Coordinates of C-alpha atoms in Angstrom, one line a residue:
M1 CA 10.6 23.1 4.2
E2 CA 13.1 21.7 6.7
N3 CA 16.4 20.2 5.9
L4 CA 15.6 16.6 5.2
K5 CA 18.1 13.7 5.5
Y6 CA 16.0 11.8 2.9
K7 CA 14.0 13.5 0.2
R8 CA 12.4 10.2 -1.1
I9 CA 11.0 7.6 1.2
L10 CA 9.9 4.1 0.3
L11 CA 7.8 2.7 3.2
K12 CA 6.8 -1.0 3.3
V13 CA 3.7 -1.4 5.4
S14 CA 3.0 -5.1 6.3
G15 CA -0.5 -6.3 6.2
E16 CA -0.2 -7.3 9.8
A17 CA 0.4 -3.6 10.7
L18 CA -3.1 -2.9 9.5
L19 CA -4.7 -5.6 11.8
G20 CA -4.6 -3.6 15.0
S21 CA -6.3 -5.7 17.6
Q22 CA -8.2 -7.8 15.1
E23 CA -7.4 -11.4 14.0
F24 CA -7.8 -10.6 10.3
G25 CA -8.9 -7.7 8.1
I26 CA -8.3 -4.0 8.5
D27 CA -8.6 -2.0 11.7
P28 CA -9.2 1.7 10.8
E29 CA -7.3 3.0 13.8
P30 CA -3.8 1.8 12.9
V31 CA -4.4 2.6 9.2
F32 CA -5.4 6.2 10.2
N33 CA -2.3 6.5 12.5
I34 CA 0.1 5.2 9.9
C35 CA -1.4 7.5 7.2
S36 CA -1.1 10.5 9.6
E37 CA 2.6 9.9 9.9
I38 CA 3.0 9.5 6.2
K39 CA 1.2 12.8 5.7
K40 CA 3.5 14.5 8.2
A41 CA 6.6 13.3 6.3
H42 CA 5.1 14.6 3.0
E43 CA 4.3 18.0 4.6
L44 CA 8.0 18.3 5.5
G45 CA 8.8 18.0 1.8
A46 CA 9.5 14.3 1.4
E47 CA 8.3 12.3 -1.5
V48 CA 6.7 9.1 0.0
A49 CA 5.9 5.9 -1.8
V50 CA 4.2 3.1 0.1
V51 CA 4.3 -0.6 -0.6
V52 CA 1.8 -2.6 1.3
G53 CA 1.5 -6.3 2.1
G54 CA -1.5 -8.5 2.3
G55 CA -0.7 -10.8 5.2
N56 CA -3.7 -9.6 7.2
F57 CA -5.9 -11.4 4.6
W58 CA -3.8 -14.0 3.0
R59 CA -0.4 -15.7 3.7
G60 CA 0.7 -18.2 1.2
R61 CA -0.8 -21.5 0.4
S62 CA -2.9 -23.0 3.2
S63 CA -2.0 -26.5 1.9
E64 CA 0.3 -28.1 -0.7
A65 CA -2.8 -29.0 -2.6
M66 CA -3.4 -25.4 -3.7
D67 CA -1.7 -24.3 -6.9
R68 CA 1.2 -21.9 -6.2
V69 CA 0.1 -19.4 -8.9
T70 CA -3.5 -19.4 -7.5
A71 CA -2.2 -18.7 -4.0
D72 CA 0.0 -15.9 -5.3
H73 CA -2.9 -14.3 -7.1
M74 CA -5.0 -14.4 -3.9
G75 CA -2.1 -12.7 -2.1
M76 CA -2.1 -10.0 -4.8
L77 CA -5.8 -9.4 -4.3
A78 CA -5.2 -9.1 -0.5
T79 CA -2.5 -6.5 -1.3
M80 CA -4.9 -4.5 -3.5
M81 CA -7.5 -4.4 -0.7
N82 CA -4.9 -3.0 1.7
A83 CA -3.6 -0.5 -0.9
L84 CA -7.1 0.8 -1.5
A85 CA -7.6 1.2 2.3
V86 CA -4.3 3.1 2.7
S87 CA -5.0 5.3 -0.3
D88 CA -8.5 6.1 1.1
A89 CA -7.1 7.0 4.5
L90 CA -4.4 9.2 3.0
E91 CA -6.9 11.0 0.9
Q92 CA -9.0 11.6 4.1
H93 CA -5.9 13.3 5.4
G94 CA -5.9 15.5 2.3
A95 CA -3.1 13.7 0.5
V96 CA -3.2 13.1 -3.3
T97 CA -2.6 9.4 -4.0
R98 CA -2.1 7.0 -6.8
V99 CA -2.5 3.2 -6.5
L100 CA -0.4 1.3 -9.1
S101 CA -0.6 -2.4 -9.6
A102 CA 1.4 -4.9 -11.7
I103 CA -1.8 -6.9 -12.2
E104 CA -4.4 -5.4 -14.5
I105 CA -7.2 -4.1 -12.4
R106 CA -7.9 -0.8 -14.1
Q107 CA -11.1 0.0 -12.3
M108 CA -9.1 0.3 -9.0
A109 CA -5.5 1.0 -9.9
E110 CA -3.3 2.4 -12.6
P111 CA -1.0 -0.1 -14.4
Y112 CA 2.5 -0.1 -12.9
I113 CA 4.9 1.4 -15.3
R114 CA 8.2 2.3 -13.8
K115 CA 8.6 5.7 -15.5
R116 CA 5.0 6.6 -14.5
A117 CA 5.6 5.6 -10.9
V118 CA 8.7 7.8 -10.8
R119 CA 6.8 10.7 -12.4
H120 CA 4.0 10.4 -9.8

């Protein structure tokens, strides 16, 4: 283990970073490249937490007619899709991952509990 300036890293990956050359969705190449760098940081001894956005699928209300809460829920679902894609790519690199979510979606993610997140 090298001398690290930071032992814990919180990385925010925007949904747009997962687009690559596409107009929407997920391009596997940038996801793979981002996860490769995350894995390298972990191998140096850093604890890495990743927060991912959903802008490659959904960005706010498309019109004022849409209910704000409905639009926010759609954004949360977009974020979950990206979190699962990043988790899968990290696991393909040999990393152990956990996906946590503040919205209940137990078949895909653990419930976010602060102490549990810190423990992971």
